[in-house]
mmCIF file of C-alpha atoms and ligand atoms in Angstrom:
data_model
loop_
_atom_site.group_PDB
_atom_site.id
_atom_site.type_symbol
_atom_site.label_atom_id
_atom_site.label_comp_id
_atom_site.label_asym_id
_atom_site.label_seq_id
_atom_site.Cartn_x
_atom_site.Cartn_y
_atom_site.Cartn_z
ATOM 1 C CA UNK A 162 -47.306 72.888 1.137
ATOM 2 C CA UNK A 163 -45.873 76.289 1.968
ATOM 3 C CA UNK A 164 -42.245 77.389 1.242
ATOM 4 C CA UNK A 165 -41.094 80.189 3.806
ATOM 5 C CA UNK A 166 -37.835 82.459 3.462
ATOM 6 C CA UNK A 167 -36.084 84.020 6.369
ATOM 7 C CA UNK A 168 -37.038 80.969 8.383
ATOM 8 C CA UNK A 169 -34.354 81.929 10.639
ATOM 9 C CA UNK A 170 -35.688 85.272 11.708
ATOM 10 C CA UNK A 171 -37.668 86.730 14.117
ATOM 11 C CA UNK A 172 -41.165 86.056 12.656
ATOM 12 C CA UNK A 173 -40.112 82.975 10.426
ATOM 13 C CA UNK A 174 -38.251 81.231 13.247
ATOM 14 C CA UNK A 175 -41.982 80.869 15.260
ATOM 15 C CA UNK A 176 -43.916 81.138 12.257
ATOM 16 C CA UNK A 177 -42.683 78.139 10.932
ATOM 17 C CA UNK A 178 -43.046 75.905 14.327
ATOM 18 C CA UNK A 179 -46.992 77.410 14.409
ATOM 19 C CA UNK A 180 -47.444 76.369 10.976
ATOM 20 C CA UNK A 181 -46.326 73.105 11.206
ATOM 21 C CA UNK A 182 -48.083 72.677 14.688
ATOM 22 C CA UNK A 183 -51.001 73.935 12.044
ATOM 23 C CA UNK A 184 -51.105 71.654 8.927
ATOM 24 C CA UNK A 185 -47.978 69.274 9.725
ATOM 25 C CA UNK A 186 -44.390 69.156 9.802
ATOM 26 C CA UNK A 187 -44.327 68.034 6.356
ATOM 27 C CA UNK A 188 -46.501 70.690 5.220
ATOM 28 C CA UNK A 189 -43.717 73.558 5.747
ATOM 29 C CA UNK A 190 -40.642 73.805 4.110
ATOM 30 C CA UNK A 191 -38.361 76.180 5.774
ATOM 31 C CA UNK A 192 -35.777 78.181 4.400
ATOM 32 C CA UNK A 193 -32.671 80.298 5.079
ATOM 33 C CA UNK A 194 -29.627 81.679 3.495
ATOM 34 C CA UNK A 195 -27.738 79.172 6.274
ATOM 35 C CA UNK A 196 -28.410 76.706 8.860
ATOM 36 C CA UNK A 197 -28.575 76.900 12.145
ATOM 37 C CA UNK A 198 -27.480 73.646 14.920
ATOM 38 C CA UNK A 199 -30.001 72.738 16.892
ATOM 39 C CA UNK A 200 -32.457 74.679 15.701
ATOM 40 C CA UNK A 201 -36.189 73.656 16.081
ATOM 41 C CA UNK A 202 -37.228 75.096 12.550
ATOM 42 C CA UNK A 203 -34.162 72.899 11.252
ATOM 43 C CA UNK A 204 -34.900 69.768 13.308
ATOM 44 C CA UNK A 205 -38.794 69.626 12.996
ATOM 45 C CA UNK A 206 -39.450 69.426 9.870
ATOM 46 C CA UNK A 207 -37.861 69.868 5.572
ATOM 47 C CA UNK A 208 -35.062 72.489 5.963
ATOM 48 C CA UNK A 209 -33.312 73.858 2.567
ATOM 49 C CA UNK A 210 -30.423 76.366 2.106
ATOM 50 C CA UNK A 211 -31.805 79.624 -0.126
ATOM 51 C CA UNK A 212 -30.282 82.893 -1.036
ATOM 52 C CA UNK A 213 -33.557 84.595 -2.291
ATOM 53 C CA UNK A 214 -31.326 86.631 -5.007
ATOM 54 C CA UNK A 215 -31.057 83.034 -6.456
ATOM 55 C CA UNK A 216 -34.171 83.306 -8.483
ATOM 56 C CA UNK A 217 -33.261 79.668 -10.311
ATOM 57 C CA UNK A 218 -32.722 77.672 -7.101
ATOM 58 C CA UNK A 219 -35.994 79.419 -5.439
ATOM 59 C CA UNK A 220 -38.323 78.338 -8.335
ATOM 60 C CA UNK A 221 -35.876 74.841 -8.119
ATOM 61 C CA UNK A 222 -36.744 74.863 -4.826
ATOM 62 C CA UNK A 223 -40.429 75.248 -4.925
ATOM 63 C CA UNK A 224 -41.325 73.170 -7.494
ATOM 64 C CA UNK A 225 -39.607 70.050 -6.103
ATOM 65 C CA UNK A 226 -41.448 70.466 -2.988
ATOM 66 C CA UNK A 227 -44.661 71.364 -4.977
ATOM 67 C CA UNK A 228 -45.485 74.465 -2.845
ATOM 68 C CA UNK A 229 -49.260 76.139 -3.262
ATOM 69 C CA UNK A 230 -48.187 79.103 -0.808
ATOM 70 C CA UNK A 231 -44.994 81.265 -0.829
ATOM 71 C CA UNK A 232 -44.407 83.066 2.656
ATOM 72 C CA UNK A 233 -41.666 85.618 1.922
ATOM 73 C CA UNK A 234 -39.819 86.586 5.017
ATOM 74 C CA UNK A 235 -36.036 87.362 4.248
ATOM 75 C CA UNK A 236 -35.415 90.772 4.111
ATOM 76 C CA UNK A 237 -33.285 93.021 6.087
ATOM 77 C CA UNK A 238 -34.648 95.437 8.460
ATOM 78 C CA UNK A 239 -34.882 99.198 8.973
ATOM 79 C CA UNK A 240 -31.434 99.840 10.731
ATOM 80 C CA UNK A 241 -29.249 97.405 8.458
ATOM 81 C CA UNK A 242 -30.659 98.641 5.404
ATOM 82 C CA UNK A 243 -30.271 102.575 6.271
ATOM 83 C CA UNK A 244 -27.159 101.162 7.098
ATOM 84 C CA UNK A 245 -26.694 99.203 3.716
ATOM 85 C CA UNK A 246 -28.523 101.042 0.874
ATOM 86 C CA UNK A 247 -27.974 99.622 -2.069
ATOM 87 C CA UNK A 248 -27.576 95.884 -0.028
ATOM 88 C CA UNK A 249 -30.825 96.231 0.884
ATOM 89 C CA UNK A 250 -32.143 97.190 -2.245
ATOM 90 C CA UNK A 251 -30.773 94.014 -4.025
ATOM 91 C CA UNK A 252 -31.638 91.504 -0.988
ATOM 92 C CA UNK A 253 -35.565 93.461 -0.292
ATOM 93 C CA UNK A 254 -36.405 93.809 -3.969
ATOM 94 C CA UNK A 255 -34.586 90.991 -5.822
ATOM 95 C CA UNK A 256 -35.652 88.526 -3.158
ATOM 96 C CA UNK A 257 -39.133 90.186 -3.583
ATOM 97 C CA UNK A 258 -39.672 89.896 -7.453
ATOM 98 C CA UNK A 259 -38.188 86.149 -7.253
ATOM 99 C CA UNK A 260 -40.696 84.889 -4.860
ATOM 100 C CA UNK A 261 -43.552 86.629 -6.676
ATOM 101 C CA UNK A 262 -41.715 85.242 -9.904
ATOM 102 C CA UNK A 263 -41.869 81.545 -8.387
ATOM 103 C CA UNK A 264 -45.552 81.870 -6.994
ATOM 104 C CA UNK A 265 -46.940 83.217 -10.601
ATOM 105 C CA UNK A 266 -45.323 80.360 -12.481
ATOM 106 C CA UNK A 267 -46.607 77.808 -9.700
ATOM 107 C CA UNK A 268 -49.849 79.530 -8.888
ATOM 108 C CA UNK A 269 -48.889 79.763 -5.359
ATOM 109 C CA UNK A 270 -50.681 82.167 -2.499
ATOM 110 C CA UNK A 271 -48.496 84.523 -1.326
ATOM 111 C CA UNK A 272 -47.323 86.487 1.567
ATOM 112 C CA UNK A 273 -44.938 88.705 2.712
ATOM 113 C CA UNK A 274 -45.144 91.713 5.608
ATOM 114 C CA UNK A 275 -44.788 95.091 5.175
ATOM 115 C CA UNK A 276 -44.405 97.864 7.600
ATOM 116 C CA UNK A 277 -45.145 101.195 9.288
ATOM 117 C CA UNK A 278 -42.065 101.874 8.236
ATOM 118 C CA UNK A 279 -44.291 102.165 4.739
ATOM 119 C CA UNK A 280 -45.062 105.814 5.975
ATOM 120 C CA UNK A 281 -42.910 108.819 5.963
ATOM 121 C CA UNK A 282 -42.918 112.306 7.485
ATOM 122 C CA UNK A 283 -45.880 113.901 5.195
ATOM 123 C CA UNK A 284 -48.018 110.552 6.081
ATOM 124 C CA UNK A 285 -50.381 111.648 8.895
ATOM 125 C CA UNK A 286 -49.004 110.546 12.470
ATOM 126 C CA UNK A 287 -51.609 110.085 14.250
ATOM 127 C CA UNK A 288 -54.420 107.220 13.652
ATOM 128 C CA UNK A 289 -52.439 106.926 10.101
ATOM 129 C CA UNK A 290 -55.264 105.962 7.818
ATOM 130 C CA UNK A 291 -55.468 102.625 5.184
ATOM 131 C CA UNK A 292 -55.064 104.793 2.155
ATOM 132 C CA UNK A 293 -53.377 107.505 2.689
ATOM 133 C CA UNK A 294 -49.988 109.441 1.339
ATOM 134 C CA UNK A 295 -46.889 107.729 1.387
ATOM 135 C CA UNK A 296 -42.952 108.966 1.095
ATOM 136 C CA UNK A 297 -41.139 107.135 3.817
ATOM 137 C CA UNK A 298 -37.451 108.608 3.564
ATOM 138 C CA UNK A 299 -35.637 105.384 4.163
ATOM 139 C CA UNK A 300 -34.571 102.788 2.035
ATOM 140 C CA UNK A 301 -36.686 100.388 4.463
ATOM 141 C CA UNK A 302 -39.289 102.169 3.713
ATOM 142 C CA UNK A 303 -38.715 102.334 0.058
ATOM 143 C CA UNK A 304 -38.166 98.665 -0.376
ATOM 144 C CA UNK A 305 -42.028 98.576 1.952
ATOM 145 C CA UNK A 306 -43.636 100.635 -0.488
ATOM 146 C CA UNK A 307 -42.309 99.229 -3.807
ATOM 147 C CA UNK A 308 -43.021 96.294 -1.906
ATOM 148 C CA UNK A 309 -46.633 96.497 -1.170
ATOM 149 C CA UNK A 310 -47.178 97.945 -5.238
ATOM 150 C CA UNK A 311 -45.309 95.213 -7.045
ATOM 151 C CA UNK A 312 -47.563 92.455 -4.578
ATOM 152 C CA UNK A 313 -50.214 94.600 -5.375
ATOM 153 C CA UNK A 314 -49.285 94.820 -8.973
ATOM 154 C CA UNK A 315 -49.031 90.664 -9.373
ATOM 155 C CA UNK A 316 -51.805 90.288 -8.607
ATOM 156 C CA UNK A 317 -54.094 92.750 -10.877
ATOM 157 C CA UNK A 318 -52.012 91.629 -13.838
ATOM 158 C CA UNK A 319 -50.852 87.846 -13.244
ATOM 159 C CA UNK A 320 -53.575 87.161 -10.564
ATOM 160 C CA UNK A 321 -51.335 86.140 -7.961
ATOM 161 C CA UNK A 322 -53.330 85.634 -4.538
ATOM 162 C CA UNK A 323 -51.037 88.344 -2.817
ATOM 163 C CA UNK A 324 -51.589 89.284 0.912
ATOM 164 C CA UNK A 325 -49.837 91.240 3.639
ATOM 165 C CA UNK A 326 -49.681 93.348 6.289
ATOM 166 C CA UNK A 327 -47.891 96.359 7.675
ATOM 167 C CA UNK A 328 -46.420 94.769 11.012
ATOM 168 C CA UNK A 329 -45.722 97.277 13.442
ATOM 169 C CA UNK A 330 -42.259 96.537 15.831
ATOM 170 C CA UNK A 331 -42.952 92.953 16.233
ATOM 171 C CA UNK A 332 -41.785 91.945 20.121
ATOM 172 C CA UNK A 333 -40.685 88.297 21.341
ATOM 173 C CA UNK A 334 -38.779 86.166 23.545
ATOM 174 C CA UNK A 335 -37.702 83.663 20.926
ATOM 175 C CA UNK A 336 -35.276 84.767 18.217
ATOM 176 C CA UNK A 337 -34.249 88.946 19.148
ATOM 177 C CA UNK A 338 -34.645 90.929 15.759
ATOM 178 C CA UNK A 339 -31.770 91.865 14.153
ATOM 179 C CA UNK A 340 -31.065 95.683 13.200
ATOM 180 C CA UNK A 341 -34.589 97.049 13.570
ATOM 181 C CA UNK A 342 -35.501 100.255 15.015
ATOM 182 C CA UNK A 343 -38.105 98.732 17.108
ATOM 183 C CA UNK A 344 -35.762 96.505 18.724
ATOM 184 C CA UNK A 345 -35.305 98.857 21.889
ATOM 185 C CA UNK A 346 -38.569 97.310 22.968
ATOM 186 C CA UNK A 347 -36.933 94.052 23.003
ATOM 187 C CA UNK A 348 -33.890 94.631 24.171
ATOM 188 C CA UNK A 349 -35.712 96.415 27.159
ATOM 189 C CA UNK A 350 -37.443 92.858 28.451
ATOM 190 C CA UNK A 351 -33.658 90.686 27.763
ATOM 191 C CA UNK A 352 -32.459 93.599 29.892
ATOM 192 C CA UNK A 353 -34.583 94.039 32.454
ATOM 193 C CA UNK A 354 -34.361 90.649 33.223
ATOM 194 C CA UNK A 355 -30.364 90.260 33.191
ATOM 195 C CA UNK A 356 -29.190 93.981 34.240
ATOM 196 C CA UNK A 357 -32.218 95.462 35.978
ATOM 197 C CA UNK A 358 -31.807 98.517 33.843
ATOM 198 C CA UNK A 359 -31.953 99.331 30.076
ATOM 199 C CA UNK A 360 -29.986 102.446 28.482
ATOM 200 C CA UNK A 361 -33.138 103.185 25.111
ATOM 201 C CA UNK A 362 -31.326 104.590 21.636
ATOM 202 C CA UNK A 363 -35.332 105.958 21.517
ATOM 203 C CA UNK A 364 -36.199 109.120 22.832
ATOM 204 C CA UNK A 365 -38.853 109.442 25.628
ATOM 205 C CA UNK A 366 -41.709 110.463 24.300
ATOM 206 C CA UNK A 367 -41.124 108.553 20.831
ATOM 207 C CA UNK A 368 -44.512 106.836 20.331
ATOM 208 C CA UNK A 369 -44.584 103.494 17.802
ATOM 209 C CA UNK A 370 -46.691 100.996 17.165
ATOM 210 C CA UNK A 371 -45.826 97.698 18.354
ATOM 211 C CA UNK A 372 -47.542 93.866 18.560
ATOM 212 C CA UNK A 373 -46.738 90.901 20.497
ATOM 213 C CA UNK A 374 -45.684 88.401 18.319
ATOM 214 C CA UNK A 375 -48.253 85.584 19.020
ATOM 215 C CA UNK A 376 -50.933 88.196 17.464
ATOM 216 C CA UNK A 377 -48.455 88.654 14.833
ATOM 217 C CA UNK A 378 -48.658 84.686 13.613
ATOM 218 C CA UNK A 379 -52.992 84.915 14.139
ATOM 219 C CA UNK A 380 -52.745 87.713 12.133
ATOM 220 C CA UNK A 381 -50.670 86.334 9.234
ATOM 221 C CA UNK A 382 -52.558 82.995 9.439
ATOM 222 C CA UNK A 383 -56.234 84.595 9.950
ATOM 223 C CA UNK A 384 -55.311 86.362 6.598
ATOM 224 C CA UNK A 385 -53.829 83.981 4.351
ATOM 225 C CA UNK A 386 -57.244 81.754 5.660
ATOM 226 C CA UNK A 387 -59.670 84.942 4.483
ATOM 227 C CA UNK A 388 -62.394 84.627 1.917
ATOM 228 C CA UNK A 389 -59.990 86.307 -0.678
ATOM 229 C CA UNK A 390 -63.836 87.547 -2.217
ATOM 230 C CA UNK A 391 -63.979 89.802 1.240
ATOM 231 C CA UNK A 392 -60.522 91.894 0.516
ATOM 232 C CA UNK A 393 -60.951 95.555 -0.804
ATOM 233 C CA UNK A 394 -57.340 95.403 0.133
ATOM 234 C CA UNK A 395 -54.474 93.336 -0.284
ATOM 235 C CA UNK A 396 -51.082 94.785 0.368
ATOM 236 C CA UNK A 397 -50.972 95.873 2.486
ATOM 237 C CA UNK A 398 -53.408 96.008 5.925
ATOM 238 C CA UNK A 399 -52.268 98.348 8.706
ATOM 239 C CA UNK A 400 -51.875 96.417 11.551
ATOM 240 C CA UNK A 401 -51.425 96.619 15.616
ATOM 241 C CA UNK A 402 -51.742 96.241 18.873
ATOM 242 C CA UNK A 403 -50.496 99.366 21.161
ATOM 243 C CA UNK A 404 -48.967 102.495 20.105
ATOM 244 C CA UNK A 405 -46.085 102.944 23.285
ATOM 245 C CA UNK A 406 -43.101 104.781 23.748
ATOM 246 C CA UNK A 407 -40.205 103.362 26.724
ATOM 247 C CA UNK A 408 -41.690 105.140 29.397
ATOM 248 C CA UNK A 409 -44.956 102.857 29.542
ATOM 249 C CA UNK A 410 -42.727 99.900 28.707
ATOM 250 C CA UNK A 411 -40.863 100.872 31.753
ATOM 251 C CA UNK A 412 -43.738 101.284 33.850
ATOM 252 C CA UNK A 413 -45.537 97.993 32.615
ATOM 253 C CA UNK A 414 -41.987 96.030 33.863
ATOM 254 C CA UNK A 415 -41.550 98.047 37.116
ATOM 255 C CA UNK A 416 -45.010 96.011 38.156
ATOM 256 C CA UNK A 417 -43.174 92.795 38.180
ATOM 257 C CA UNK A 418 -39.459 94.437 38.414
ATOM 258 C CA UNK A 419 -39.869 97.671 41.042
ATOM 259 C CA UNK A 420 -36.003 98.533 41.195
ATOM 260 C CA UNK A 421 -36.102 98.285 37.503
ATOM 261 C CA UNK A 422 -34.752 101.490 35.706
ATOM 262 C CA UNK A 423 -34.547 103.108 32.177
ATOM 263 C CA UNK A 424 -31.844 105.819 30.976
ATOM 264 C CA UNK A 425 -31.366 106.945 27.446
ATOM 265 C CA UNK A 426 -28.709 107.192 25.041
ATOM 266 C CA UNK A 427 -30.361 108.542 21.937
ATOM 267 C CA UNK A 428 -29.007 106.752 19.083
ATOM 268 C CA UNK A 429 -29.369 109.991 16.236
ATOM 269 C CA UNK A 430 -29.840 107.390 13.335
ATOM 270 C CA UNK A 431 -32.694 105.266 14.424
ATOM 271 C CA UNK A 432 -34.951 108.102 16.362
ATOM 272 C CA UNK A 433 -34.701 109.942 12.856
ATOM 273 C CA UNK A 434 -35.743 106.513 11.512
ATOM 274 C CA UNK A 435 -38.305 106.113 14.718
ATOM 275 C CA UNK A 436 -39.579 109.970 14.336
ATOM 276 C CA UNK A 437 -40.123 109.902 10.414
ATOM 277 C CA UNK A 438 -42.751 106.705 10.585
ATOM 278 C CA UNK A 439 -46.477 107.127 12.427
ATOM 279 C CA UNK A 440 -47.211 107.373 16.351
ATOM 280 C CA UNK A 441 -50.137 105.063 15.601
ATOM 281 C CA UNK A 442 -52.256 103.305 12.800
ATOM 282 C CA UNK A 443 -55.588 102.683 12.301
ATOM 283 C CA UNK A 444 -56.445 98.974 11.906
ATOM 284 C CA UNK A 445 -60.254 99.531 10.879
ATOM 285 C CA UNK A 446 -59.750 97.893 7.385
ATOM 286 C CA UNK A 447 -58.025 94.955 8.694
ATOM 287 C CA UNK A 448 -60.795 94.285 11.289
ATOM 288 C CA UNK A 449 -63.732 94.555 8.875
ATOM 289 C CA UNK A 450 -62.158 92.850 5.894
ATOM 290 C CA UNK A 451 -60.756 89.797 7.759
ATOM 291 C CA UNK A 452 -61.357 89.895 11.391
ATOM 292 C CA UNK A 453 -58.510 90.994 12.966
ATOM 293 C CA UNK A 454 -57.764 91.204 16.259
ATOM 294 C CA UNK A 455 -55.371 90.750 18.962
ATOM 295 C CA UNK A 456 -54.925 89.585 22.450
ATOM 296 C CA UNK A 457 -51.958 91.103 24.002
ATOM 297 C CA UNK A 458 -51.591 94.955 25.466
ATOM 298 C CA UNK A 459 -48.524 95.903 26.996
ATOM 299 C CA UNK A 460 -49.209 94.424 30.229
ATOM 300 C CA UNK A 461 -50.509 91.308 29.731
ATOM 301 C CA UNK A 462 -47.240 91.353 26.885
ATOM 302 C CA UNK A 463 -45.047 92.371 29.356
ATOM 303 C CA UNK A 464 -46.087 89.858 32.204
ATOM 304 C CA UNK A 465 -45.179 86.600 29.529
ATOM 305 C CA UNK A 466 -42.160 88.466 28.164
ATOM 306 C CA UNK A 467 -40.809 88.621 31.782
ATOM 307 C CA UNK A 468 -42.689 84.977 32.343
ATOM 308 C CA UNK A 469 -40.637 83.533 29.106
ATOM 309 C CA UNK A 470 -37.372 85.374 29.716
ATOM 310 C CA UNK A 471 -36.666 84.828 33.036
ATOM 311 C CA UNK A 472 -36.817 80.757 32.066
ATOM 312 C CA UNK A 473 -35.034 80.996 28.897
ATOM 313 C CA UNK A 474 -32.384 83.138 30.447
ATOM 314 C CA UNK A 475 -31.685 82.447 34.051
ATOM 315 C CA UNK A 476 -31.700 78.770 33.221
ATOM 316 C CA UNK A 477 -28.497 79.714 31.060
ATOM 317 C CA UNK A 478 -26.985 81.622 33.705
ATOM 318 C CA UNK A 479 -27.528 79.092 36.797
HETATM 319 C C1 VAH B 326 -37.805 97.503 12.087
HETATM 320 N N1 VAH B 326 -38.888 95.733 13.384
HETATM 321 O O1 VAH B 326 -37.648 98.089 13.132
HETATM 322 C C2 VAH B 326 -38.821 96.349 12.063
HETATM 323 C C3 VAH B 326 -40.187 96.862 11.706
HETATM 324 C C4 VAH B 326 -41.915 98.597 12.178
HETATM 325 C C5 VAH B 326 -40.577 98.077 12.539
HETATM 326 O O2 VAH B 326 -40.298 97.135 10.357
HETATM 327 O O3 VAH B 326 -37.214 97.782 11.090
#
C-alpha cells in the first residue's frame, strides 16, 4: 500500500489516479492538508486529512493503513517559499524528516522529488552534471538540497529505500501548479487557449528545463520499480525532457494557434529565481541506472496541452 502527501497538487493529484489505475484503488491512500468536492483523488479511492508537520498523526496514519511505500509530495514551491522563508522551511523540512521518520519505523520505500532548483549560480549552466557543486540561493533550493542529503542520509544510516528525482518545471492540463517559477509555461497553454495571448513574468531568452507530466509519473514509477542493486545514486537523479525558454513555447502553439501572441512583463523575483538555477541538465545517470526516458518534446507536448485544454476549458465556457 502506498501513502502519498500533497495528493492535491500538481503531481499528486495525477499521480495518485495512475497509481491506482496501477496496483488498485485500494492500494493508494491519498492525502492532503484538506479535501477537495468532487475530486477524483477523493472519490476513487481511501482519502485522509494530513498536515505533514503532524509527525504523530502521519506515523498514525500509516500504520493503520499498513503502508510499505511513502510518496512525499507536500511541499511548497519555489515562488511561495521565496515568498515565505521560514514557512517553507517548517512545511519542506518538518514534513520531510516526518515522512522519512514514519517510513524508517515502518520499513517503507520512499519517495519524494527534488529539483533543478537544487542548483545555484556557481553550479554549471549548461548540461549541469549528476555530481556536481551545489549553492542554490533560495530557500527552495535550500529545502532541495537538505532535502536530497537527509533522503540520502536515511538511507546510509537507517537503510531506508530512498529514491528521487530532480523534476524540472513539471507542465499539465490537470491541476495548474501553484507558486512555481516554472508555471509561466503553464499558464502560457490555459492562455493561449482562453485569451489568444500570454503576457511571460520570464524573460526571453530564459532557458529551463521542463517535462510533460505523463513522463513525469513513468519516471517516478520506472524508479520506485528499479533493481535498487543497479542505483549508484539515489537522491537525487537529474531529470528532463527539453530545455525551452517562451519563445519556442510560443512558436510550438502558433502551429495550432497562428494569431497567437506572447508579450512580457518580467516579474524581477522569479527571473532572479529562473536565472540562478541551470539552462539544462544532463540526464545520463538516470538513463543508465534505471532506464529513463521520455516521450514528449515540446511539440508533441504542446499539440495534447492544446488537445486537453481546449476540452476541459471551452466546455466550461459554452
Ligand atoms: C517551481 N515547478 O517552479 C517548481 C519546480 C523546477 C521548478 O521546482 O518551483
Amino acid at each position: 500500500k502506498i501513502l502519498v502527501t500533497g495528493a492535491l497538487g500538481q503531481i499528486g493529484s495525477e499521480l495518485v489516479m495512475r497509481l491506482r489505475e496501477l496496483y488498485g484503488a485500494e492500494a493508494v491512500v491519498a492525502t492532503d492538508i484538506r479535501k477537495a468536492d468532487n475530486s477524483p483523488v477523493v472519490e476513487s479511492g481511501p482519502f485522509e486529512i494530513l498536515d505533514v508537520t503532524d509527525a504523530k498523526r502521519m506515523l498514525e496514519l500509516a500504520k493503520s493503513h499498513q503502508v510499505d511505500t511513502i510518496m512525499h509530495l507536500a511541499a511548497l514551491l519555489s515562488a511561495t517559499a521565496e515568498a515565505k522563508p521560514l514557512l517553507a522551511w517548517n512545511l519542506n523540512m518538518g514534513g520531510l524528516v516526518n515522512a522519512l521518520e514514519a517510513a524508517r519505523e515502518l520499513s517503507c520505500q520512499f519517495f519524494t522529488p527534488s529539483s533543478i532548483g537544487a542548483f545555484g549560480p556557481s553550479t554549471p549552466k549548461v548540461q549541469t552534471p549528476q555530481e556536481t557543486i551545489q549553492r542554490p540561493t533560495t530557500m527552495y533550493g535550500v529545502n532541495k538540497v537538505a532535502g536530497e542529503l537527509l533522503c540520502d542520509y536515511y538511507y546510509h544510516k537507517f537503510g531506508v529505500d530512498t529514491r528521487g528525482v530532480r523534476f524540472p518545471g513539471l507542465i499539465s492540463y490537470v491541476t495548474p501548479p501553484g507558486g512555481g517559477t516554472t508555471d509561466y509555461a503553464v499558464d502560457i497553454y490555459y492562455q493561449a487557449i482562453l485569451e489568444g495571448s500570454y503576457t511571460s513574468y520570464i524573460a526571453k531568452g530564459t532557458y529551463m528545463d521542463m517535462m510533460y507530466m505523463p513522463d513525469a509519473l513513468n519516471a517516478i514509477i520506472d524508479l520506485m520499480e528499479a533493481d535498487g542493486a543497479r542505483l549508484k545514486h539515489r537522491n537525487a537523479f537529474n531529470v528532463t525532457a527539453m530545455s525551452i525558454e517562451p519563445e519556442q513555447v510560443a512558436a510550438a502553439i502558433r502551429k495550432h494557434l497562428p494569431d497567437f501572441t506572447l508579450s512580457y512583463q518580467v516579474d524581477p523575483v522569479r527571473q532572479a529565481i529562473a536565472d540562478s538555477w541551470p539552462d539544462s541538465i544532463d540526464a545520463s545517470a538516470a538513463r543508465e541506472e534505471w532506464g529513463f526516458a521520455t516521450k514528449y518534446d515540446l511539440d508533441k507536448m504542446t499539440e495534447d496541452m492544446l488537445t486537453k485544454l481546449r476540452g476541459k476549458l471551452l466546455q466550461k465556457v459554452c
